[in-house]
Coordinates of C-alpha atoms and ligand atoms in Angstrom, one line a residue:
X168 CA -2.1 33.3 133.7
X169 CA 0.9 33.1 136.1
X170 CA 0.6 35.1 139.3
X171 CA 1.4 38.6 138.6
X172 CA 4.5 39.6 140.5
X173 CA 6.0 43.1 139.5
X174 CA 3.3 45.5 137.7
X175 CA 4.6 48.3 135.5
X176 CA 2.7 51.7 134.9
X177 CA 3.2 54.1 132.0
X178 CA 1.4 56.8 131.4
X179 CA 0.8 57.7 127.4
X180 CA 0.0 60.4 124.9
X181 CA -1.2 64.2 125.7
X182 CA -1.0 64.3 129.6
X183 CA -3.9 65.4 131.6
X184 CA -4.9 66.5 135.2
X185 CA -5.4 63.7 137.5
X186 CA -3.2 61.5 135.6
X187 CA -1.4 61.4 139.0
X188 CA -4.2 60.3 141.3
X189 CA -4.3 57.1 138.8
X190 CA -0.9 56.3 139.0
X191 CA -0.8 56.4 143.0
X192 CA -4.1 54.3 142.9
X193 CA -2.3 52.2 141.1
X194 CA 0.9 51.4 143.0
X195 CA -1.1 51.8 146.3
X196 CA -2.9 49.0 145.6
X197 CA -0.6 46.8 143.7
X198 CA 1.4 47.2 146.6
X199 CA -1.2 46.7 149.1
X200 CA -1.7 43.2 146.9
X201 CA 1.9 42.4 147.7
X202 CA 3.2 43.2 144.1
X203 CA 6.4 45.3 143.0
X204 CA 5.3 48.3 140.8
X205 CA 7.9 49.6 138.2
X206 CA 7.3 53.6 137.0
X207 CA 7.9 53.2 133.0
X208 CA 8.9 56.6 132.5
X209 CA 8.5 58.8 129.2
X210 CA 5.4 56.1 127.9
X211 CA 6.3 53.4 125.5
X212 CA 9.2 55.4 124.7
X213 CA 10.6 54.7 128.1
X214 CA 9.6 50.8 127.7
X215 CA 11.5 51.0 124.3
X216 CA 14.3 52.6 126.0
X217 CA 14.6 50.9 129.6
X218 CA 13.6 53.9 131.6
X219 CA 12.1 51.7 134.1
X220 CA 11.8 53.4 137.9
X221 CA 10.8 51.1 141.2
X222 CA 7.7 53.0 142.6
X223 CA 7.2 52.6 146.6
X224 CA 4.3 53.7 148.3
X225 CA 6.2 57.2 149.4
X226 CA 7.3 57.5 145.6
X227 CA 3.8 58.8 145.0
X228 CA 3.5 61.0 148.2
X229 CA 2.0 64.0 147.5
X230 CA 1.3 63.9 143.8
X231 CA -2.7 63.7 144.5
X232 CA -2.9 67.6 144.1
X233 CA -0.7 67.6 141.2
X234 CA -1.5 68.7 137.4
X235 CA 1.1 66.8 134.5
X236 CA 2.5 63.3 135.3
X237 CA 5.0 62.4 137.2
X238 CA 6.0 59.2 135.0
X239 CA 6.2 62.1 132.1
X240 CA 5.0 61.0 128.9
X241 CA 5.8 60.8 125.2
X242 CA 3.6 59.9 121.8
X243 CA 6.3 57.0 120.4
X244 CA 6.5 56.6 116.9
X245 CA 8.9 53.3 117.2
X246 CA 6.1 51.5 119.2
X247 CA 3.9 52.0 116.0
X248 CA 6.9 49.3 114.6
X249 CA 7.0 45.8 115.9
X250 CA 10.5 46.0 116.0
X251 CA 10.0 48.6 118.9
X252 CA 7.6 46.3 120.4
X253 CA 9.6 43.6 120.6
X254 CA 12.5 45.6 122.3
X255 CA 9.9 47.0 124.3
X256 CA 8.9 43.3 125.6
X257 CA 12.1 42.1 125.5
X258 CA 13.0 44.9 128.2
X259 CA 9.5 43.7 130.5
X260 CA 11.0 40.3 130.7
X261 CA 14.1 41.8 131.5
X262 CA 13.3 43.8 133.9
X263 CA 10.5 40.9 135.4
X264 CA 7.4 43.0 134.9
X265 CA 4.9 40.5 134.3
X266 CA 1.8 43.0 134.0
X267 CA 1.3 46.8 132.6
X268 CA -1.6 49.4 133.1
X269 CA -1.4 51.5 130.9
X270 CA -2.7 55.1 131.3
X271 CA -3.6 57.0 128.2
X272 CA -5.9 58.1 125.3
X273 CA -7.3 56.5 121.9
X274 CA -3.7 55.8 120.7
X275 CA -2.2 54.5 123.7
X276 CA -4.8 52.2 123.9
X277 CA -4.3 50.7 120.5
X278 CA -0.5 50.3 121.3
X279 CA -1.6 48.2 124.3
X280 CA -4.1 46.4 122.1
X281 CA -1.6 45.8 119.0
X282 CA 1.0 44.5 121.8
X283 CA -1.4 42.4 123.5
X284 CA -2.7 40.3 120.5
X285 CA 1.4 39.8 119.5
X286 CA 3.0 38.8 123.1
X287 CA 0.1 37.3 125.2
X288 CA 2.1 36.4 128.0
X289 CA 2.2 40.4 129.8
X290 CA -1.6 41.3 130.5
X291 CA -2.4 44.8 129.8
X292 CA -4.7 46.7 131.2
X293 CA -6.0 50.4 130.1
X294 CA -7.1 53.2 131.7
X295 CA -8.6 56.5 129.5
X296 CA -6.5 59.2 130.2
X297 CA -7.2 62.5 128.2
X298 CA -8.7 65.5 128.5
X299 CA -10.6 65.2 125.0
X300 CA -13.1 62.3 126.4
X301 CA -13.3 60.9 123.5
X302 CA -12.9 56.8 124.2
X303 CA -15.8 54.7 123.1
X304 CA -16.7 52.4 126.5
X305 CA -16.4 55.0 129.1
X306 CA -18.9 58.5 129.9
X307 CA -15.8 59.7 131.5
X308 CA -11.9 59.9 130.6
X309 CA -9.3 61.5 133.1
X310 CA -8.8 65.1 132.8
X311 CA -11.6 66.1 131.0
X312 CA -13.8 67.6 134.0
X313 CA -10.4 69.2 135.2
X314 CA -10.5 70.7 131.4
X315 CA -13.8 72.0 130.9
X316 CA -13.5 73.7 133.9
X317 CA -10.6 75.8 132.7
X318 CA -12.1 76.4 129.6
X319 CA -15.3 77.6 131.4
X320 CA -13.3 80.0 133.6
X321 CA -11.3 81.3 130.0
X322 CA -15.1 81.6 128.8
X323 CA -16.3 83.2 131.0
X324 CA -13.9 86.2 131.4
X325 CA -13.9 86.7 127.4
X326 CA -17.1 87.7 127.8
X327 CA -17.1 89.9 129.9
X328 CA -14.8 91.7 127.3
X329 CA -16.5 90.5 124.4
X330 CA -20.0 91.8 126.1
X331 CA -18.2 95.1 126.7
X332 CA -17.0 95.9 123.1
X333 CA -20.2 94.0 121.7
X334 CA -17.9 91.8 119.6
X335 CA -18.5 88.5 118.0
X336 CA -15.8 85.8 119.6
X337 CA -14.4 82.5 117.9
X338 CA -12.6 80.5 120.9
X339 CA -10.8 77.5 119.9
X340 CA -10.8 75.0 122.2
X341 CA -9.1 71.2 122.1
X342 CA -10.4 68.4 120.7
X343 CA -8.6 67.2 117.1
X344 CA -10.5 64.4 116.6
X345 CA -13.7 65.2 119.1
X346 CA -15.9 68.1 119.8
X347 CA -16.5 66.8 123.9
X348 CA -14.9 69.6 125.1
X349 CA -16.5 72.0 123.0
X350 CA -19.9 71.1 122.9
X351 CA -20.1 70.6 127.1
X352 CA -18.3 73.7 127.8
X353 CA -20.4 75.7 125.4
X354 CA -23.4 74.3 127.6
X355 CA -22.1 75.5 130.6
X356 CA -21.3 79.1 128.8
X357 CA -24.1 79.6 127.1
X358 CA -22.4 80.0 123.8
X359 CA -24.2 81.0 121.0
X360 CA -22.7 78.3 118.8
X361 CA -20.9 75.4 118.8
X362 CA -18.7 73.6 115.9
X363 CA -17.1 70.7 116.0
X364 CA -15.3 68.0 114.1
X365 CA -17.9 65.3 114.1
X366 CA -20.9 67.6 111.9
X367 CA -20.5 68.8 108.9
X368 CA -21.6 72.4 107.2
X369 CA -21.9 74.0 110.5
X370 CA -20.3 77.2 109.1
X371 CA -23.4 77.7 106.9
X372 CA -25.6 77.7 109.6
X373 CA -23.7 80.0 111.4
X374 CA -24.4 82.5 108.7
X375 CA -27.8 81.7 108.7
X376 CA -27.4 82.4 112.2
X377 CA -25.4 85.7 112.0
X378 CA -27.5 87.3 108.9
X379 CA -30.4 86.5 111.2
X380 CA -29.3 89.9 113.2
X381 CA -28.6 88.3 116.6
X382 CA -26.0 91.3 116.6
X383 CA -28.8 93.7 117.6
X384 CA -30.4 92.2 120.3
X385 CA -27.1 90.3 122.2
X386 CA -24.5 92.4 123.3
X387 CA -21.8 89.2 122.7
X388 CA -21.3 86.5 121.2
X389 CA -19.3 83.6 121.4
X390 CA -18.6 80.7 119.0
X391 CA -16.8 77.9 120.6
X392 CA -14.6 76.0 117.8
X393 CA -12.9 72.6 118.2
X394 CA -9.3 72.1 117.2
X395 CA -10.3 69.6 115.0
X396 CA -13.1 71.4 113.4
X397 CA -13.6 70.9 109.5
X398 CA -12.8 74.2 108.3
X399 CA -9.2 74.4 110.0
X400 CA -10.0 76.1 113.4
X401 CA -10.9 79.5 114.8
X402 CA -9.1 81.5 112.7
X403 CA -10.3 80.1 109.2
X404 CA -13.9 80.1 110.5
X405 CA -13.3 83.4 111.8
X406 CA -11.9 84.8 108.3
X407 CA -15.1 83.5 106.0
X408 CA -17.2 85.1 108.1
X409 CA -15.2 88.1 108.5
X410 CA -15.7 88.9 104.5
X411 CA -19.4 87.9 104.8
X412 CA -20.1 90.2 107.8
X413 CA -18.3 93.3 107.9
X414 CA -20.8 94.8 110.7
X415 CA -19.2 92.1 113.3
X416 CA -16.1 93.0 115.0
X417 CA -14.4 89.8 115.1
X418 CA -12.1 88.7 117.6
X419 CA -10.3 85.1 117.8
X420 CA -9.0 83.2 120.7
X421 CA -7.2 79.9 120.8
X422 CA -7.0 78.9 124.8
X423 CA -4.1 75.7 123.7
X424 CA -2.3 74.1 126.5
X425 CA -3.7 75.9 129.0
X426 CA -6.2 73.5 129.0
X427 CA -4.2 70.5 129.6
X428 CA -2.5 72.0 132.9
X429 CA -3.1 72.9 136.5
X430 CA -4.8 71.1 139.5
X431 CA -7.1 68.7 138.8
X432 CA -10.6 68.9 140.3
X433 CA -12.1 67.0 142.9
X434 CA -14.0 64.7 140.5
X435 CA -10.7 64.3 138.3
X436 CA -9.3 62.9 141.6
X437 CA -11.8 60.8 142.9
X438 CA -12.2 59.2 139.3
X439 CA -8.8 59.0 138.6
X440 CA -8.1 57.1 142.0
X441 CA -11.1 54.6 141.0
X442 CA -9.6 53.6 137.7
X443 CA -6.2 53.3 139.6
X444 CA -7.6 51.0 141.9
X445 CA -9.6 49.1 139.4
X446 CA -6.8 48.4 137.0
X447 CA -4.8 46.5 139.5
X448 CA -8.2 45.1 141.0
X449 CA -8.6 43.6 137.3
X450 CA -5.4 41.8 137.1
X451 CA -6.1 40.3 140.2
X452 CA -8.8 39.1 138.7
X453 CA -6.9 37.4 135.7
X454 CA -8.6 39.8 133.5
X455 CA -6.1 41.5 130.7
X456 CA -6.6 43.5 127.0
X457 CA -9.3 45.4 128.9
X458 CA -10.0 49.3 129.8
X459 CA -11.2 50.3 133.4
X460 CA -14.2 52.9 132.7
X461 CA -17.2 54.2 133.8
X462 CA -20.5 53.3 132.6
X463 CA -23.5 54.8 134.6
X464 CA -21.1 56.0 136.7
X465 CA -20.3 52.8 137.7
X466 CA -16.8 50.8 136.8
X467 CA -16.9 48.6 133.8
X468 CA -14.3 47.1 132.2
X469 CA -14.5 46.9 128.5
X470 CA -12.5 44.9 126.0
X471 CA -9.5 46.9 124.0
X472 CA -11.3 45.1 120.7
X473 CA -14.4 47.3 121.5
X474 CA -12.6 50.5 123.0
X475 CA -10.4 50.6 119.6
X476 CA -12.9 49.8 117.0
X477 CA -16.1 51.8 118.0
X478 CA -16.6 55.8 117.9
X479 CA -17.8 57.4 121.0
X480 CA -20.9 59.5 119.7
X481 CA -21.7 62.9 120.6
X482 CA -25.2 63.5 121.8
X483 CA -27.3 65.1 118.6
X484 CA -29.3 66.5 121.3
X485 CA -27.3 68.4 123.3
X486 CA -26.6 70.4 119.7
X487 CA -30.0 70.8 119.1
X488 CA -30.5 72.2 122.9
X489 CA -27.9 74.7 122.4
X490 CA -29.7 75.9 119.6
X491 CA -32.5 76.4 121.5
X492 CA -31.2 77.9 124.6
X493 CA -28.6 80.6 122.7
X494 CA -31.9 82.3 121.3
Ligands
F6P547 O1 -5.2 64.4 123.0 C1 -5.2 65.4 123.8 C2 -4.8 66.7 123.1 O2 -4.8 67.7 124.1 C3 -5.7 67.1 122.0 O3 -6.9 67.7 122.3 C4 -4.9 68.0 121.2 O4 -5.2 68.0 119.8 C5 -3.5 67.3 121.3 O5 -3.6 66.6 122.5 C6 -2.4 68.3 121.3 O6 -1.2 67.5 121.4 P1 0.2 68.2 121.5 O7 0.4 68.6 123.0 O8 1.2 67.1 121.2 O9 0.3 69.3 120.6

């Protein structure tokens, strides 16, 4: 591999908190390496369409705190096409960017991956970046701890209404193809059930659950739901068991985007600026295709063959705690 001269940075997919803290580690250190960094804004929509920004070290002044991304970002539908890869490439050699980290979730990461294995002469680089955590290779993806914490706080206030009125909640959370969210914040809220996408026939259980006559002894409860849940979310979970259990007054909240937004936290940060750093760290190193993670809370790098083919697992265990513990 040539020596990397100008580095570009795109950030990809559903945005989330801390995406900013990545995107300064990474033209702080590029630049502290001596290399050019060009902002590729709007994702691979931008690369597609030449909206290519030079980033200086003040460029990312003050964007630490800062929920979103700066770089804005877009889900591109003409980088699924090879045609729109190769105008996306065509524009890197253009513009001299011999290198890309690419900041983003599962499907970013295969557009780096299918790029990658047709133009081999622009190492990639990945770095997770959504608030669902759902990337096999890494424990942690940016924005997720930034997440959970909001959907915690939302939690926690809805039951102090839903304790109130003794009312049975369903509170959707995000998550279309994984339950991360769900299940960890349903840990830390003490929920009294949790569904999500990757187990089937939860909703019977439930029932079992419900006819069981936790109603009489628990003043609340709260079902946390994934988006991507197999029965279509809150409010058709919420609506079977309505006609099943007339004695519960049902109540259904979907949190949305709320949960993508605000300030990331302190670990979202200090992550964040450790992949940053990494990425650039790895193309120093002549590596490329791979993603900067975290495995036992160390940084790993782990190939975009791996990260795109395998299924990060959710822990059958923590399920079967929350079983336990919502007695
Ligand atoms: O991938 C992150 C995510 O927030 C998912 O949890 C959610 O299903 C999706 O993005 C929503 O995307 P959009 O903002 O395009 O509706």
């Amino acid at each position: 591999m040539g020596k990397i001269k100008r580095v570009g940075v795109l950030t990809s997919g559903g945005d989330a908190p801390g995406m900013n803290a990545a995107i300064r580690g990474v033209t702080r250190t590029a630049i502290y390496y001596g290399l050019e960094v060009i902002g590729i804004r709007h994702g691979y929509h931008g690369m597609i369409h030449d909206h290519f920004v030079s980033l200086k070290a003040h460029s990312v002044s003050d964007i630490l705190a800062r929920g979103g991304t700066i770089l804005k970002t877009a889900r591109s539908k003409e980088f699924m096409e090879p045609e729109g890869r190769k105008q996306a490439y065509e524009n890197l050699k253009k513009a001299g960017v011999d290198a890309v980290v690419v900041i983003g979730g599962d499907g970013s990461l295969t557009g780096a991956r299918v790029f990658c294995d047709e133009y081999y002469d622009i190492p990639f680089i990945g770095i997770p970046g959504t608030i669902d955590n759902d990337i096999y290779g890494t424990e942690y993806t940016i924005g997720y701890d930034t997440a959970l914490n909001t959907v915690v706080e939302a939690v926690d206030k809805i039951r102090d209404t839903a304790g109130s009125h003794n009312r049975l909640f369903f509170i959707e959370v995000m998550g279309r193809d994984a339950g991360f969210i769900a299940l960890k914040s349903g840990i830390a809220c003490g929920a009294e059930a949790i569904l999500i996408p990757e187990v089937h026939g939860q909703v019977d259980n439930l029932k079992d659950y419900l006819e069981k006559g936790f109603k009489r002894k628990k003043s609340s409860n709260i079902i946390i739901v994934a988006e991507g849940d197999e029965e279509g979310g809150a409010f058709a979970i919420a609506d079977r068991v309505k006609d099943d259990f007339h004695d519960y007054d049902v109540r259904v909240s979907v949190l949305g985007h709320i949960q993508r937004g605000g300030t990331p936290s302190a670990y979202d940060r200090v992550s964040a600026s450790k992949l940053g750093y990494a990425a650039i760290e790895a193309l120093m190193d002549d590596q490329k295709s791979v993603m900067v993670g975290f495995h036992n809370s160390e940084l790993d790098y782990i190939p975009f063959r791996k990260v795109i083919k395998l299924k990060k697992k959710v822990d059958p265990e923590e399920l079967q705690m929350v079983e336990i513990l919502s007695i």
